[in-house]
Coordinates of N, CA and C in Angstrom, one line a residue:
M21 N 78.5 98.8 153.5 CA 77.2 99.3 153.4 C 77.2 100.7 152.9
I22 N 76.3 100.9 151.8 CA 76.3 102.2 151.2 C 75.5 103.2 152.0
H23 N 74.3 102.8 152.5 CA 73.5 103.7 153.3 C 72.6 102.8 154.2
E24 N 72.0 103.5 155.2 CA 71.1 102.8 156.0 C 69.8 103.5 156.1
N25 N 68.7 102.7 156.2 CA 67.4 103.3 156.2 C 67.2 103.9 157.6
V26 N 66.4 105.0 157.6 CA 66.1 105.7 158.8 C 64.9 105.1 159.4
T27 N 64.9 104.8 160.7 CA 63.8 104.2 161.4 C 63.2 105.1 162.5
D28 N 64.1 105.6 163.4 CA 63.6 106.3 164.6 C 63.2 107.7 164.3
S29 N 64.0 108.5 163.6 CA 63.8 109.9 163.6 C 64.1 110.5 162.2
P30 N 63.2 110.2 161.2 CA 63.5 110.6 159.9 C 63.7 112.1 159.7
E31 N 63.0 112.9 160.4 CA 63.1 114.4 160.2 C 64.4 114.9 160.6
I32 N 65.1 114.3 161.6 CA 66.4 114.7 162.0 C 67.5 114.2 161.0
T33 N 67.5 112.9 160.7 CA 68.5 112.3 160.0 C 68.5 112.4 158.5
R34 N 67.3 112.8 157.9 CA 67.2 112.9 156.5 C 67.8 114.2 155.9
H35 N 68.2 115.1 156.8 CA 68.9 116.3 156.4 C 70.4 116.1 156.6
H36 N 71.2 116.6 155.6 CA 72.6 116.4 155.6 C 73.3 117.7 155.2
F37 N 74.5 117.9 155.7 CA 75.4 118.9 155.2 C 76.2 118.3 154.1
V38 N 76.2 118.9 152.9 CA 76.8 118.4 151.7 C 77.7 119.5 151.1
R39 N 78.9 119.1 150.6 CA 79.8 120.0 149.9 C 79.6 119.7 148.4
I40 N 79.4 120.8 147.7 CA 79.2 120.7 146.2 C 80.0 121.7 145.5
G41 N 80.2 121.5 144.2 CA 80.8 122.5 143.4 C 82.3 122.6 143.5
V42 N 82.9 123.2 142.5 CA 84.4 123.3 142.5 C 84.9 124.2 143.6
L43 N 84.1 125.2 144.0 CA 84.5 126.1 145.1 C 84.1 125.5 146.5
G44 N 83.5 124.3 146.5 CA 83.3 123.7 147.8 C 82.2 124.3 148.6
H45 N 81.1 124.8 148.0 CA 79.9 125.3 148.7 C 79.4 124.2 149.7
V46 N 79.1 124.6 150.9 CA 78.5 123.7 151.9 C 77.1 124.1 152.1
G47 N 76.1 123.2 151.9 CA 74.7 123.5 152.1 C 74.0 122.4 152.9
R48 N 72.8 122.7 153.3 CA 71.9 121.7 154.0 C 71.0 121.1 153.0
F49 N 71.1 119.8 152.8 CA 70.3 119.1 151.8 C 69.4 118.1 152.4
T50 N 68.2 117.9 151.8 CA 67.3 116.9 152.3 C 67.2 115.7 151.4
S51 N 67.4 114.5 152.0 CA 67.3 113.2 151.3 C 65.8 113.0 150.9
V52 N 65.6 112.8 149.6 CA 64.2 112.7 149.2 C 63.6 111.3 149.5
D53 N 64.5 110.3 149.7 CA 64.1 109.0 150.0 C 64.3 108.6 151.5
A54 N 64.4 109.6 152.4 CA 64.5 109.5 153.8 C 65.7 108.5 154.2
V55 N 66.8 108.6 153.5 CA 67.9 107.8 153.8 C 69.0 108.6 154.5
A56 N 69.6 108.0 155.5 CA 70.7 108.6 156.2 C 72.0 108.2 155.6
Y57 N 72.7 109.1 155.0 CA 73.9 108.8 154.3 C 75.1 109.0 155.2
S58 N 76.2 108.2 154.9 CA 77.4 108.2 155.8 C 78.3 109.3 155.3
R59 N 79.1 109.8 156.3 CA 80.1 110.8 156.0 C 81.0 110.3 154.9
G60 N 81.3 111.2 153.9 CA 82.3 110.9 152.8 C 81.6 110.3 151.6
M61 N 80.3 109.9 151.7 CA 79.6 109.3 150.6 C 79.4 110.4 149.5
R62 N 79.5 110.0 148.2 CA 79.2 110.9 147.1 C 77.8 110.7 146.8
V63 N 77.1 111.7 146.5 CA 75.6 111.7 146.3 C 75.3 112.6 145.1
I64 N 74.2 112.3 144.4 CA 73.6 113.1 143.4 C 72.6 114.1 144.0
C65 N 72.8 115.4 143.8 CA 72.0 116.4 144.4 C 71.3 117.3 143.4
R66 N 70.1 117.7 143.7 CA 69.5 118.7 142.9 C 69.7 120.1 143.6
T67 N 70.3 121.0 142.9 CA 70.6 122.3 143.4 C 69.9 123.4 142.5
S68 N 70.1 124.6 142.9 CA 69.5 125.7 142.1 C 70.1 125.7 140.7
R69 N 71.3 125.2 140.5 CA 72.0 125.2 139.2 C 71.7 123.9 138.4
G70 N 71.2 122.9 139.0 CA 70.9 121.6 138.3 C 71.3 120.4 139.1
L71 N 71.6 119.3 138.4 CA 72.1 118.1 139.1 C 73.6 118.2 139.3
E72 N 74.0 118.0 140.5 CA 75.5 118.0 140.8 C 75.8 116.9 141.7
V73 N 77.1 116.5 141.7 CA 77.6 115.5 142.6 C 78.1 116.2 143.9
G74 N 77.7 115.7 145.1 CA 78.2 116.3 146.3 C 78.8 115.2 147.2
E75 N 79.4 115.7 148.3 CA 80.0 114.8 149.3 C 79.3 115.1 150.6
I76 N 78.8 114.0 151.3 CA 78.2 114.1 152.6 C 79.3 114.5 153.6
L77 N 79.0 115.6 154.3 CA 80.0 116.0 155.4 C 79.5 115.5 156.8
A78 N 78.2 115.6 157.0 CA 77.6 115.2 158.3 C 76.1 115.3 158.2
P79 N 75.4 114.5 159.1 CA 73.9 114.7 159.2 C 73.7 116.1 159.9
A80 N 72.6 116.7 159.5 CA 72.2 118.0 160.2 C 71.6 117.6 161.5
G81 N 72.0 118.3 162.5 CA 71.6 118.0 163.9 C 70.1 118.4 164.1
E82 N 69.6 118.0 165.3 CA 68.3 118.4 165.7 C 68.0 119.9 165.7
A83 N 69.0 120.6 166.2 CA 68.8 122.1 166.3 C 68.6 122.7 165.0
E84 N 69.3 122.2 164.0 CA 69.2 122.8 162.6 C 67.8 122.4 162.0
S85 N 67.4 121.2 162.3 CA 66.2 120.7 161.7 C 64.9 121.3 162.3
N86 N 65.0 121.8 163.5 CA 63.8 122.2 164.2 C 63.8 123.7 164.4
S87 N 64.2 124.5 163.4 CA 64.2 125.9 163.5 C 62.7 126.4 163.5
A88 N 62.5 127.7 163.9 CA 61.1 128.2 164.0 C 60.4 128.3 162.7
D89 N 61.2 128.5 161.6 CA 60.6 128.6 160.3 C 60.5 127.3 159.6
G90 N 60.9 126.2 160.3 CA 60.9 124.9 159.6 C 62.2 124.7 159.0
P91 N 62.5 123.5 158.6 CA 63.8 123.1 158.0 C 64.1 123.9 156.7
Q92 N 65.2 124.6 156.6 CA 65.6 125.2 155.4 C 66.5 124.3 154.6
S93 N 66.4 124.2 153.3 CA 67.2 123.3 152.5 C 67.7 124.0 151.3
D94 N 69.0 123.7 151.0 CA 69.6 124.2 149.8 C 69.4 123.4 148.6
G95 N 68.7 122.2 148.8 CA 68.5 121.3 147.7 C 68.1 119.9 148.2
S96 N 68.1 119.0 147.2 CA 67.7 117.6 147.6 C 68.8 116.6 147.2
I97 N 68.9 115.6 148.1 CA 69.8 114.5 147.8 C 68.9 113.5 147.1
L98 N 69.2 113.1 145.9 CA 68.4 112.2 145.1 C 68.8 110.7 145.4
R99 N 70.1 110.5 145.5 CA 70.6 109.1 145.7 C 72.1 109.1 145.8
G100 N 72.6 108.0 146.1 CA 74.1 107.8 146.1 C 74.6 107.6 144.7
V101 N 75.9 107.9 144.5 CA 76.5 107.8 143.2 C 76.7 106.3 142.9
T102 N 76.4 105.9 141.7 CA 76.5 104.5 141.3 C 77.7 104.3 140.3
V103 N 77.9 103.0 140.0 CA 79.0 102.7 139.0 C 78.7 103.3 137.7
S104 N 77.5 103.3 137.3 CA 77.1 104.0 136.0 C 77.4 105.5 136.0
D105 N 77.1 106.1 137.2 CA 77.3 107.5 137.4 C 78.8 107.8 137.2
D106 N 79.7 106.9 137.8 CA 81.1 107.1 137.7 C 81.6 107.1 136.2
L107 N 81.0 106.3 135.4 CA 81.3 106.2 133.9 C 80.9 107.5 133.3
L108 N 79.8 108.1 133.6 CA 79.3 109.4 133.1 C 80.3 110.5 133.6
L109 N 80.6 110.4 134.9 CA 81.5 111.4 135.4 C 82.9 111.4 134.7
A110 N 83.4 110.3 134.3 CA 84.6 110.2 133.6 C 84.5 110.9 132.3
R111 N 83.4 110.7 131.6 CA 83.2 111.4 130.3 C 83.1 112.9 130.5
L112 N 82.3 113.3 131.5 CA 82.2 114.7 131.8 C 83.5 115.4 132.2
E113 N 84.4 114.6 132.9 CA 85.7 115.1 133.3 C 86.5 115.4 132.0
R114 N 86.5 114.5 131.0 CA 87.2 114.7 129.7 C 86.7 116.0 129.1
N115 N 85.3 116.2 129.0 CA 84.7 117.4 128.5 C 85.2 118.6 129.2
R116 N 85.3 118.5 130.5 CA 85.7 119.7 131.3 C 87.2 120.1 131.0
Q117 N 88.0 119.0 130.9 CA 89.4 119.3 130.6 C 89.6 119.9 129.2
E118 N 88.8 119.4 128.3 CA 88.9 119.9 126.9 C 88.4 121.3 126.8
A119 N 87.3 121.6 127.6 CA 86.8 123.0 127.6 C 87.8 124.0 128.2
F120 N 88.4 123.5 129.3 CA 89.5 124.3 130.0 C 90.6 124.7 129.0
A121 N 91.1 123.6 128.3 CA 92.2 123.8 127.4 C 91.8 124.7 126.2
A122 N 90.6 124.5 125.7 CA 90.2 125.3 124.6 C 90.0 126.8 125.0
C123 N 89.4 127.0 126.1 CA 89.2 128.4 126.6 C 90.6 129.1 126.8
E124 N 91.5 128.4 127.5 CA 92.8 129.0 127.7 C 93.5 129.4 126.4
K125 N 93.4 128.5 125.4 CA 94.0 128.7 124.1 C 93.4 129.9 123.4
E126 N 92.1 130.0 123.4 CA 91.4 131.1 122.8 C 91.7 132.5 123.5
L127 N 91.8 132.4 124.8 CA 92.1 133.6 125.6 C 93.5 134.1 125.2
A128 N 94.5 133.2 125.1 CA 95.8 133.5 124.7 C 95.9 134.0 123.2
E129 N 95.2 133.4 122.3 CA 95.2 133.8 120.9 C 94.6 135.2 120.8
R130 N 93.6 135.5 121.6 CA 93.0 136.9 121.5 C 93.7 137.9 122.3
G131 N 94.7 137.5 123.1 CA 95.4 138.4 123.9 C 94.6 139.0 125.1
I132 N 93.7 138.1 125.6 CA 92.9 138.5 126.8 C 93.6 138.0 128.0
G133 N 94.0 138.9 128.9 CA 94.8 138.6 130.1 C 94.0 138.2 131.3
I134 N 92.8 137.7 131.2 CA 92.0 137.3 132.4 C 92.3 135.9 132.7
P135 N 92.7 135.6 134.0 CA 93.1 134.2 134.4 C 91.8 133.3 134.5
L136 N 91.9 132.2 133.8 CA 90.8 131.2 133.9 C 91.3 130.2 135.0
L137 N 90.5 130.2 136.1 CA 90.8 129.4 137.3 C 90.4 127.9 137.1
E138 N 89.1 127.7 136.6 CA 88.6 126.4 136.6 C 87.4 126.4 135.7
V139 N 87.1 125.2 135.1 CA 85.8 125.0 134.4 C 85.1 123.8 135.1
E140 N 83.8 124.0 135.3 CA 83.1 123.0 136.0 C 81.9 122.6 135.2
Q141 N 81.7 121.3 135.0 CA 80.5 120.8 134.3 C 79.6 120.1 135.2
L142 N 78.3 120.4 135.2 CA 77.4 119.8 136.2 C 77.1 118.4 135.7
F143 N 76.6 117.6 136.7 CA 76.4 116.2 136.5 C 75.4 115.9 135.3
D144 N 74.4 116.7 135.2 CA 73.4 116.5 134.1 C 73.9 117.0 132.8
G145 N 75.2 117.5 132.7 CA 75.8 117.9 131.5 C 75.2 119.1 130.8
S146 N 74.2 119.8 131.5 CA 73.5 120.9 130.9 C 74.2 122.2 131.0
S147 N 75.2 122.3 131.9 CA 75.8 123.6 132.1 C 77.3 123.4 132.3
L148 N 78.1 124.4 131.7 CA 79.5 124.5 132.0 C 79.7 125.8 132.7
Y149 N 80.4 125.8 133.8 CA 80.7 127.1 134.5 C 82.2 127.4 134.4
F150 N 82.5 128.6 133.9 CA 83.8 129.0 133.7 C 84.1 130.0 134.9
H151 N 85.2 129.7 135.7 CA 85.5 130.5 136.8 C 86.7 131.3 136.5
F152 N 86.6 132.7 136.5 CA 87.7 133.6 136.2 C 88.0 134.4 137.4
L153 N 89.3 134.9 137.4 CA 89.7 135.9 138.4 C 89.7 137.2 137.7
G154 N 88.8 138.1 138.2 CA 88.8 139.5 137.7 C 87.5 139.7 136.9
D155 N 87.4 140.9 136.4 CA 86.2 141.3 135.6 C 86.2 140.6 134.3
V156 N 85.1 140.2 133.8 CA 84.9 139.4 132.6 C 84.4 140.3 131.5
P157 N 85.3 140.6 130.4 CA 84.8 141.4 129.3 C 83.8 140.7 128.5
P158 N 82.9 141.4 127.7 CA 81.9 140.8 126.9 C 82.4 139.8 125.9
E159 N 83.6 140.0 125.4 CA 84.1 139.0 124.4 C 84.4 137.7 125.0
V160 N 84.6 137.6 126.3 CA 84.8 136.4 127.0 C 83.5 135.6 127.2
T161 N 82.5 136.4 127.4 CA 81.1 135.8 127.5 C 80.7 135.1 126.2
E162 N 81.0 135.8 125.1 CA 80.7 135.2 123.8 C 81.5 134.0 123.6
L163 N 82.8 134.0 124.0 CA 83.7 132.9 123.8 C 83.2 131.7 124.6
T164 N 82.8 131.9 125.9 CA 82.4 130.8 126.7 C 81.0 130.2 126.3
D165 N 80.2 131.1 125.7 CA 78.9 130.6 125.2 C 79.2 129.7 124.0
R166 N 80.1 130.1 123.1 CA 80.4 129.2 122.0 C 81.1 127.9 122.4
L167 N 82.0 127.9 123.4 CA 82.6 126.7 123.9 C 81.5 125.8 124.5
A168 N 80.6 126.3 125.2 CA 79.6 125.5 125.9 C 78.7 124.8 124.8
E169 N 78.4 125.5 123.7 CA 77.6 124.9 122.6 C 78.3 123.6 122.1
T170 N 79.6 123.6 122.1 CA 80.3 122.4 121.7 C 79.9 121.2 122.5
Y171 N 79.6 121.4 123.7 CA 79.2 120.2 124.6 C 77.7 120.2 124.9
N172 N 76.9 120.9 124.1 CA 75.5 120.9 124.2 C 75.1 121.4 125.7
A173 N 75.8 122.4 126.1 CA 75.5 122.9 127.5 C 75.4 124.5 127.4
A174 N 74.9 125.0 128.5 CA 74.8 126.5 128.7 C 76.0 126.9 129.5
A175 N 76.5 128.1 129.2 CA 77.7 128.6 129.9 C 77.3 129.5 131.0
G176 N 78.0 129.4 132.1 CA 77.9 130.3 133.2 C 79.2 130.8 133.6
I177 N 79.3 132.0 134.1 CA 80.6 132.6 134.4 C 80.6 133.0 135.9
S178 N 81.7 132.7 136.6 CA 81.8 133.1 138.0 C 83.1 133.9 138.1
Q179 N 83.0 135.1 138.8 CA 84.1 135.9 139.0 C 84.7 135.6 140.4
F180 N 85.8 135.0 140.5 CA 86.4 134.6 141.7 C 86.8 135.8 142.5
S181 N 87.0 137.0 141.8 CA 87.4 138.2 142.5 C 86.3 138.7 143.5
D182 N 85.0 138.4 143.2 CA 84.0 138.7 144.1 C 84.1 137.9 145.4
L183 N 84.5 136.7 145.3 CA 84.7 135.9 146.5 C 85.9 136.4 147.3
L184 N 86.9 136.9 146.6 CA 88.1 137.4 147.3 C 87.7 138.7 148.1
E185 N 86.8 139.5 147.5 CA 86.3 140.7 148.2 C 85.5 140.5 149.4
T186 N 84.5 139.5 149.2 CA 83.5 139.3 150.3 C 83.8 138.2 151.2
G187 N 84.9 137.4 150.9 CA 85.1 136.2 151.7 C 84.1 135.1 151.4
C188 N 83.9 134.2 152.3 CA 83.0 133.1 152.1 C 81.6 133.4 152.6
G189 N 81.4 134.7 152.9 CA 80.0 135.1 153.3 C 80.1 135.9 154.6
P190 N 78.9 136.3 155.1 CA 78.8 137.1 156.4 C 79.6 136.4 157.5
G191 N 80.4 137.1 158.2 CA 81.2 136.6 159.3 C 82.5 136.0 158.9
C192 N 82.9 136.1 157.6 CA 84.1 135.4 157.1 C 85.3 136.0 157.9
G193 N 86.2 135.2 158.4 CA 87.3 135.6 159.1 C 87.1 135.9 160.6
T194 N 85.9 135.6 161.1 CA 85.6 135.8 162.5 C 85.5 134.4 163.2
A195 N 85.5 134.4 164.5 CA 85.4 133.2 165.3 C 84.0 132.5 165.0
D196 N 83.0 133.3 164.7 CA 81.7 132.8 164.4 C 81.7 131.9 163.2
K197 N 82.5 132.3 162.2 CA 82.5 131.6 160.9 C 83.4 130.3 160.9
A198 N 84.3 130.2 161.9 CA 85.3 129.1 162.0 C 84.5 127.8 161.9
G199 N 84.9 127.0 161.0 CA 84.2 125.7 160.7 C 83.3 125.8 159.6
G200 N 82.9 127.0 159.1 CA 81.9 127.1 158.0 C 82.6 126.8 156.7
C201 N 83.8 127.3 156.5 CA 84.5 127.0 155.2 C 85.8 126.2 155.5
G202 N 85.8 125.5 156.6 CA 87.0 124.8 157.1 C 87.1 124.9 158.6
D203 N 88.1 124.4 159.1 CA 88.3 124.5 160.6 C 88.6 125.9 161.0
S204 N 89.2 126.7 160.2 CA 89.5 128.1 160.5 C 90.0 128.7 159.2
C205 N 90.3 130.0 159.3 CA 90.9 130.7 158.1 C 92.1 130.0 157.6
V206 N 92.9 129.3 158.5 CA 94.1 128.7 158.1 C 93.8 127.6 157.1
S207 N 92.7 126.9 157.2 CA 92.4 125.8 156.3 C 91.6 126.3 155.1
C208 N 91.2 127.6 155.0 CA 90.4 128.2 153.9 C 91.3 128.2 152.7
S209 N 90.7 127.8 151.6 CA 91.4 127.7 150.3 C 91.8 129.1 149.7
I210 N 91.1 130.1 150.1 CA 91.4 131.5 149.6 C 92.0 132.4 150.6
A211 N 92.4 131.9 151.8 CA 92.8 132.7 152.9 C 94.0 133.6 152.5
G212 N 94.9 133.1 151.6 CA 96.0 133.9 151.2 C 95.7 135.2 150.5
A213 N 94.5 135.1 149.7 CA 94.2 136.3 148.9 C 93.0 137.0 149.5
C214 N 92.3 136.5 150.5 CA 91.1 137.1 151.1 C 91.5 138.4 151.8
K215 N 90.7 139.4 151.6 CA 90.9 140.7 152.3 C 90.4 140.8 153.7
K216 N 89.8 139.7 154.2 CA 89.2 139.7 155.5 C 90.3 139.6 156.6

């Protein structure tokens, strides 16, 4: 069974915690079709960046859904991933790998010593995000814009060094944050480099 329709309490169960993006951002998303999705399901989400594939982590509980200001949402869950979507994702993955290789090659040819960590293409194909470690010089911005045009996409740049400075957000490295980016700092993907 891919999903089940909500019958008793749609306001509670239509909100889910979803992990999206290459850096594994976790947000609270609202199912537009009032469907309760199962843990581990891949879904198509609308975020502030565009259409992205996410993974359902858990339904948002009643306490989160009934806050004083009303439910806060980081985006919408549009539907589950289909077989057709998987075909598109395979093509986007090829584009992503090609963009990564081309960017690394051009950085080496130009003698720019900034490490490229990852390239991420959104599900709608409209944006390529280049994730670098360290400050990004203007010539790299020009390079990524040109590479993105090859795939009819807009380029975005992320500086991973900012994440290393600030951690995964307020409370990073404290008992209050445990579970926010994993079970603890031990399971955090950047714990070795994080200054917290």
